[in-house]
Tab-separated table of C-alpha atoms in Angstrom:
chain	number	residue	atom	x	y	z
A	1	UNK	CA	0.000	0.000	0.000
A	2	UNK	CA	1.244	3.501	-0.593
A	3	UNK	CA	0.025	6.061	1.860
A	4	UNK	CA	-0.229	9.149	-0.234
A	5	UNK	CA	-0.220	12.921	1.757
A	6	UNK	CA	-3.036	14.342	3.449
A	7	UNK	CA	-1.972	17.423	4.833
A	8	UNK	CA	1.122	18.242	2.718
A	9	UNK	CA	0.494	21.871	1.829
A	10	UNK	CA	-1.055	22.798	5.185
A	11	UNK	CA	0.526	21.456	8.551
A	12	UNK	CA	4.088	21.414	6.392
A	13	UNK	CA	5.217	22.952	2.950
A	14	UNK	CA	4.599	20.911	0.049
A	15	UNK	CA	7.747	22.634	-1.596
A	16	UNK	CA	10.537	19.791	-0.902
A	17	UNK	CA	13.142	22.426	-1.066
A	18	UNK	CA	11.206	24.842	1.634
A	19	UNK	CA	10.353	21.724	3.865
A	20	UNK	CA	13.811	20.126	3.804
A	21	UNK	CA	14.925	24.162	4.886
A	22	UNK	CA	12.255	24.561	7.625
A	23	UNK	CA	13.372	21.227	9.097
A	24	UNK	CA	16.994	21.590	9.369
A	25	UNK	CA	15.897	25.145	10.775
A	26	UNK	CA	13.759	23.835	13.440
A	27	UNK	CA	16.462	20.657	13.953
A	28	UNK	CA	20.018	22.843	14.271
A	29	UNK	CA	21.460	21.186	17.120
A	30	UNK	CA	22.378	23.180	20.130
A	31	UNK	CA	25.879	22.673	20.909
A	32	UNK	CA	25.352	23.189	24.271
A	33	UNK	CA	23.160	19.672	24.506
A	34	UNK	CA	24.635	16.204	23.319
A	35	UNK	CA	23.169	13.683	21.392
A	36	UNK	CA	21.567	10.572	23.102
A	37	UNK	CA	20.354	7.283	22.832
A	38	UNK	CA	16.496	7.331	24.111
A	39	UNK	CA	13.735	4.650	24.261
A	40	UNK	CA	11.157	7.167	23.294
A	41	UNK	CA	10.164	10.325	22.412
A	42	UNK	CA	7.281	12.795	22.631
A	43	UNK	CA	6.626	15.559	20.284
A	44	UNK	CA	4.288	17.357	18.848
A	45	UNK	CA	1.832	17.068	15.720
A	46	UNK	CA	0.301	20.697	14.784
A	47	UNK	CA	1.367	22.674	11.538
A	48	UNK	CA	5.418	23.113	11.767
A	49	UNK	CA	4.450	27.223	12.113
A	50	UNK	CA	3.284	25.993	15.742
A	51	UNK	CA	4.900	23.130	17.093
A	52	UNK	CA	7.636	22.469	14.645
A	53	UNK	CA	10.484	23.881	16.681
A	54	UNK	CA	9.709	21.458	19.505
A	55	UNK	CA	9.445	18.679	17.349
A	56	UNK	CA	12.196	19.979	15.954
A	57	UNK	CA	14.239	20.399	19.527
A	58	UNK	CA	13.725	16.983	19.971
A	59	UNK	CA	14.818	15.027	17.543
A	60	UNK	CA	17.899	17.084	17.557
A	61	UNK	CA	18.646	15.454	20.779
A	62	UNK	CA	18.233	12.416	19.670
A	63	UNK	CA	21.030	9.747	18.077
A	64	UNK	CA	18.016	8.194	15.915
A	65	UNK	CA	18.179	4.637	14.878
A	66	UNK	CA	17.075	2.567	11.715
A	67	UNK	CA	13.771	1.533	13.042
A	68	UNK	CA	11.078	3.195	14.656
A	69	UNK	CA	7.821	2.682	15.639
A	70	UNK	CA	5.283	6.124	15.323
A	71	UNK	CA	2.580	5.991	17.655
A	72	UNK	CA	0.159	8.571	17.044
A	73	UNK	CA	-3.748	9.057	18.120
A	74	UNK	CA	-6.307	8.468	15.623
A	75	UNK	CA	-8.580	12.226	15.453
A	76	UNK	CA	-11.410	10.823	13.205
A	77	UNK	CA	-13.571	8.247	14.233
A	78	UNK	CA	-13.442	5.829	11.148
A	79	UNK	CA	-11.143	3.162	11.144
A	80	UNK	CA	-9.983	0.581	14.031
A	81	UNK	CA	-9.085	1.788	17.740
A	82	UNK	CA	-5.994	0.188	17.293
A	83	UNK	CA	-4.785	0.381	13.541
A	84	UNK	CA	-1.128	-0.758	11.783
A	85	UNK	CA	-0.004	-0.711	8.244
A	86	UNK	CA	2.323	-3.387	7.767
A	87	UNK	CA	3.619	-2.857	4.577
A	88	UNK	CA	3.936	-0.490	1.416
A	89	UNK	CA	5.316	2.775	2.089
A	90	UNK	CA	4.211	6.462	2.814
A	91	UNK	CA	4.726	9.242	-0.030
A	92	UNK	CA	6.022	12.998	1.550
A	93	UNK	CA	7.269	15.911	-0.552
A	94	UNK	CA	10.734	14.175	0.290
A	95	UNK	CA	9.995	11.175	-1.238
A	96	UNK	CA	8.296	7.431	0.272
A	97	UNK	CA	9.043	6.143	3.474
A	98	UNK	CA	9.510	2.308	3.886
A	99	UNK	CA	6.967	0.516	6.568
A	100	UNK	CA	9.210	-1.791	8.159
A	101	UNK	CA	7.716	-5.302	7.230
A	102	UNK	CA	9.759	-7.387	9.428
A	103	UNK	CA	8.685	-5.218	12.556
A	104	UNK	CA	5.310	-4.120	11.571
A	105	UNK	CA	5.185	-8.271	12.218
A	106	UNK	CA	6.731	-8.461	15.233
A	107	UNK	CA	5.061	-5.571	16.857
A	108	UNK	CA	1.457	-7.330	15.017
A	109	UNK	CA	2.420	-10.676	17.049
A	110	UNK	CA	3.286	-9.247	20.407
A	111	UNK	CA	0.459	-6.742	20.782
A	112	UNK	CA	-2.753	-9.247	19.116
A	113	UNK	CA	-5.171	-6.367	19.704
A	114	UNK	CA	-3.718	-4.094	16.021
A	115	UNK	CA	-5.248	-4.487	13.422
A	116	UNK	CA	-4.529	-4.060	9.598
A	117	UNK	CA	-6.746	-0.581	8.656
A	118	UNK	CA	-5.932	1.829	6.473
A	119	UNK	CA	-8.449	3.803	6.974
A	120	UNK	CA	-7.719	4.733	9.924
A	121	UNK	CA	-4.165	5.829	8.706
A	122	UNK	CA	-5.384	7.801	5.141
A	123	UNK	CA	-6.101	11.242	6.056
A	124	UNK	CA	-4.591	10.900	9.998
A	125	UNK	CA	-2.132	13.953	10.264
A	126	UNK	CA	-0.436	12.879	13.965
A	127	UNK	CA	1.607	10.386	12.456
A	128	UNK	CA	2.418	12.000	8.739
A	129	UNK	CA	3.606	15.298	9.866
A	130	UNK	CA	6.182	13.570	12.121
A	131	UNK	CA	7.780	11.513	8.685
A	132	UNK	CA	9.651	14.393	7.161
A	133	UNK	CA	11.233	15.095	10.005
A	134	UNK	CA	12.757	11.120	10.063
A	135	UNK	CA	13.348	11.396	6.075
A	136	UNK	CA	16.331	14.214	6.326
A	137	UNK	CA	17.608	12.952	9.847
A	138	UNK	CA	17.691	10.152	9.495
A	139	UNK	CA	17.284	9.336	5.754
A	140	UNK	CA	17.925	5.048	5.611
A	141	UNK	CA	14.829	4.632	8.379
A	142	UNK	CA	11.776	2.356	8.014
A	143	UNK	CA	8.966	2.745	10.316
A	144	UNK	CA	5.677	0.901	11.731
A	145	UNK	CA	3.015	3.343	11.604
A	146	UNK	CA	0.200	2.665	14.759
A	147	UNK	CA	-2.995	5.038	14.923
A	148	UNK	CA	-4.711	5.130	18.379
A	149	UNK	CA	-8.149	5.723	18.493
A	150	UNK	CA	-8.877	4.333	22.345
A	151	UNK	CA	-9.176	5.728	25.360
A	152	UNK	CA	-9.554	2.028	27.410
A	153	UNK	CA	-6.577	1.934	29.856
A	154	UNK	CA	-6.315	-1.899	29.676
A	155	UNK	CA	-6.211	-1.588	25.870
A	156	UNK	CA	-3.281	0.794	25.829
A	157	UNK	CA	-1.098	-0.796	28.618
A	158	UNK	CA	-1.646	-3.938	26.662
A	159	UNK	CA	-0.081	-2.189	23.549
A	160	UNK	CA	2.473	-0.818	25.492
A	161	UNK	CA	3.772	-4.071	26.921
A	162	UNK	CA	3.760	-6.005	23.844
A	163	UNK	CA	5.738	-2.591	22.297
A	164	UNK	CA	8.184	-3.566	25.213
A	165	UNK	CA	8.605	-6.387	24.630
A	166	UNK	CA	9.225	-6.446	21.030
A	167	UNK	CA	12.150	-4.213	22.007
A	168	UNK	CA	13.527	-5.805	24.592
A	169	UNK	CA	13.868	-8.530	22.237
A	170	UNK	CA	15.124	-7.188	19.374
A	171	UNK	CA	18.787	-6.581	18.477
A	172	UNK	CA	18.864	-3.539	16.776
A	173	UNK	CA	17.671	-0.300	18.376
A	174	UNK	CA	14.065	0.881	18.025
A	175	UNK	CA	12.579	3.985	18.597
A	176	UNK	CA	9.328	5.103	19.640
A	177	UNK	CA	8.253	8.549	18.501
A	178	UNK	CA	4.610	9.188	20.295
A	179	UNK	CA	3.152	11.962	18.482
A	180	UNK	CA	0.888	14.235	20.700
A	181	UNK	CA	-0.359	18.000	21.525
A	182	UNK	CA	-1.308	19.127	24.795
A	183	UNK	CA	-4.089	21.112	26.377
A	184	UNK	CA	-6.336	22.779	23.546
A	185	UNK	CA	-8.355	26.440	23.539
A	186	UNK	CA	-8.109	27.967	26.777
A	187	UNK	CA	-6.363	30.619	27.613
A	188	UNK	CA	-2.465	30.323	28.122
A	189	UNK	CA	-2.012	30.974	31.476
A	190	UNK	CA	-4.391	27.523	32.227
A	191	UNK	CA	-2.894	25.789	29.723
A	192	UNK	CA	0.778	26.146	31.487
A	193	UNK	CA	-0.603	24.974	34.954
A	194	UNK	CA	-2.425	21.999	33.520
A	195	UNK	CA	0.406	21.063	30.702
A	196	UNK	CA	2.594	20.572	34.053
A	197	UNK	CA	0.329	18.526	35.617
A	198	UNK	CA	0.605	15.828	33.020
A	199	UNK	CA	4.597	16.731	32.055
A	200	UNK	CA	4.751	15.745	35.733
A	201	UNK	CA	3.608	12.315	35.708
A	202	UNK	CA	5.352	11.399	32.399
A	203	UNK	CA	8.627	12.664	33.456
A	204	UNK	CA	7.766	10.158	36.357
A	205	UNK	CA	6.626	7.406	33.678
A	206	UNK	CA	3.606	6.959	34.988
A	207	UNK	CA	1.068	5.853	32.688
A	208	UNK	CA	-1.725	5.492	35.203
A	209	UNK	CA	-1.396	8.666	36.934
A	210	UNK	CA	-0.954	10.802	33.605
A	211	UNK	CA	-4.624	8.609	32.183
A	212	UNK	CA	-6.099	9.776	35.333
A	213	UNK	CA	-4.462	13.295	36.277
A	214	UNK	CA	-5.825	14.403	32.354
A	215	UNK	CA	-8.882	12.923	33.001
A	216	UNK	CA	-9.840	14.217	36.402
A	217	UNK	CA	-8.299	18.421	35.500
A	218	UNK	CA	-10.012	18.070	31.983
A	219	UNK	CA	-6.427	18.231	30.148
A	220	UNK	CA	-6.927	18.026	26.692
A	221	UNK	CA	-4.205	15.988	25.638
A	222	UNK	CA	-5.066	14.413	22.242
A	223	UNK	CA	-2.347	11.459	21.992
A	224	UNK	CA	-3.102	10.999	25.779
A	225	UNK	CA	-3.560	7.428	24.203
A	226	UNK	CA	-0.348	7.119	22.557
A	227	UNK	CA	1.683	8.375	25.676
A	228	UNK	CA	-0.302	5.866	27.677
A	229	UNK	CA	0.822	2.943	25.812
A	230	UNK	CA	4.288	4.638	25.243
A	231	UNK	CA	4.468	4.771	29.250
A	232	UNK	CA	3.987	2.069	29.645
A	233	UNK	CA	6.121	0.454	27.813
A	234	UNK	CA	8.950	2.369	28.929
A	235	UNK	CA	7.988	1.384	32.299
A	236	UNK	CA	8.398	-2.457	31.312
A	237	UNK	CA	11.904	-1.403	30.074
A	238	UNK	CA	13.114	0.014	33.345
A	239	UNK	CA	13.344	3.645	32.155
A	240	UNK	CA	13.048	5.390	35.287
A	241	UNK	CA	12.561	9.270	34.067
A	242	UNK	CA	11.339	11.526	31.107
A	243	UNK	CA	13.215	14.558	30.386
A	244	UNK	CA	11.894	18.000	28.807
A	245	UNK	CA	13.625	19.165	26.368
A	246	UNK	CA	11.169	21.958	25.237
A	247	UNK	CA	7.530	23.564	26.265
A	248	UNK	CA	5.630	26.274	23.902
A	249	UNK	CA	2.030	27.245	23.050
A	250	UNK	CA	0.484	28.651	20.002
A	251	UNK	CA	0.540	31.744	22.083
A	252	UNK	CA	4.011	31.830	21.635
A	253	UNK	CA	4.205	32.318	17.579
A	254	UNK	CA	0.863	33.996	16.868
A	255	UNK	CA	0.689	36.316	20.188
A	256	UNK	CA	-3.180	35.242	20.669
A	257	UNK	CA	-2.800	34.141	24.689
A	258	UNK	CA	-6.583	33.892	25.394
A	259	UNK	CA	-7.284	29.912	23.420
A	260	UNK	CA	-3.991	28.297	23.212
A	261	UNK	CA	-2.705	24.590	22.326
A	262	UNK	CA	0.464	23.374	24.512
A	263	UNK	CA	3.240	21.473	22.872
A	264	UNK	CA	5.870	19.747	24.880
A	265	UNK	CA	8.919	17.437	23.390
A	266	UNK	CA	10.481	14.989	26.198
A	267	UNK	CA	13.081	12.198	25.289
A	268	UNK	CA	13.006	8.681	27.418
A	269	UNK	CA	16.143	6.805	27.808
């Protein structure tokens, strides 16, 4: 199957010349901060005008590997609450994008509850906008692409430790890049204070306390699914901490403070 662009043209350039120069703008690395070798990341999924320099930020940080696994949430409601393409390849301005057969199959057998939808992935921007970004980093990658469209606790720590163990048994070095936004439309100021009440419990890698801290102060968080699942699993690995590498709202580039989305990139190692 080839997975052709949804949003090309509105959440990133369609130009592959103005693209590939907005990403290596948003990606410079800081020589003040070293490369690492993480688990997992979070970043965010709005247009690149918005959230690209966190996205950005992180995977600067980040020594990326050959494989990775994109969990992002589904925003629609057609298709499958848990959905995986497991083959073909998915078509940016920068080119097409291997799946990653061999792991789609692995990550298929440990965690029984995906299924095969592509629906679910055609016009899904959470996971697409995060592909361009992998293309000039990290240019030889393949990828499993996972939409989340549940909101069942059970469900996602189920994914999460069949994710673990898939890379606790596998010999090369996987990534997991969980695509997600934070609180949505109110006003900045309330957006900070609860953003930090669910950067809180994932810096602590707590999956159960971030379901039910966004849940109980009405946090927004749309890939509260993903991060869940991605939690989770880096729980089952023994990572002990998340790490913030950068915080912004829309605020921040358009200047409008009163109905503001939050975007925060953390690494997991």
């Amino acid at each position: 199957m080839l997975r052709l662009p949804a949003v090309a043209g509105q959440f990133y350039p369609a130009d592959p010349r103005e693209l590939t120069r907005l990403i290596r703008k948003f990606s410079a690395e800081d020589p003040t901060n070293q490369k690492t070798s993480v688990r997992a990341c979070l970043v965010p999924h709005a247009g690149y005008i918005y959230s690209g320099s966190v996205a950005g930020a992180v995977f600067a940080r980040v020594i990326l590997p050959k494989q990775v696994v994109v969990l992002g949430v589904r925003h629609s409601p057609m298709g499958e609450d848990l959905a995986i393409l497991s083959e073909g390849a998915w078509r940016t301005p920068l080119g097409d994008a291997p799946v990653d057969e061999s792991l789609a199959q692995k990550v298929k057998a440990a965690c029984p509850s995906l299924r095969e939808d592509g629906v679910a992935h055609s016009r899904e921007h959470s996971l697409e906008v995060e592909i361009p970004f992998l293309q000039i980093l990290d240019p030889d990658f393949s990828f499993v692409p996972v939409a989340v469209g549940t909101l069942r606790f059970e469900e996602l720590q189920d994914l999460g430790i069949g994710l673990a163990r898939v890379l606790k048994e596998s010999q090369e070095d996987i990534l997991i890049v969980t695509s997600s936004d934070m609180n949505h439309y109110e006003p900045d100021e309330v957006t900070r204070i609860k953003d930090a009440k669910a950067i809180d419990y994932m810096k602590a890698v707590d999956a159960k306390g971030l379901f039910e801290v966004c849940r109980k102060e009405k946090i927004s968080m749309c890939g509260l699914g993903p991060a869940v699942a991605m939690l989770t699993a880096m729980k089952e690995l023994g990572v002990q901490c998340g790490e913030v590498v950068r915080y912004a709202t829309s605020g921040d580039v358009n200047g409008d403070r009163d109905a503001v989305v939050g975007y925060t990139g953390m690494i997991f190692a």
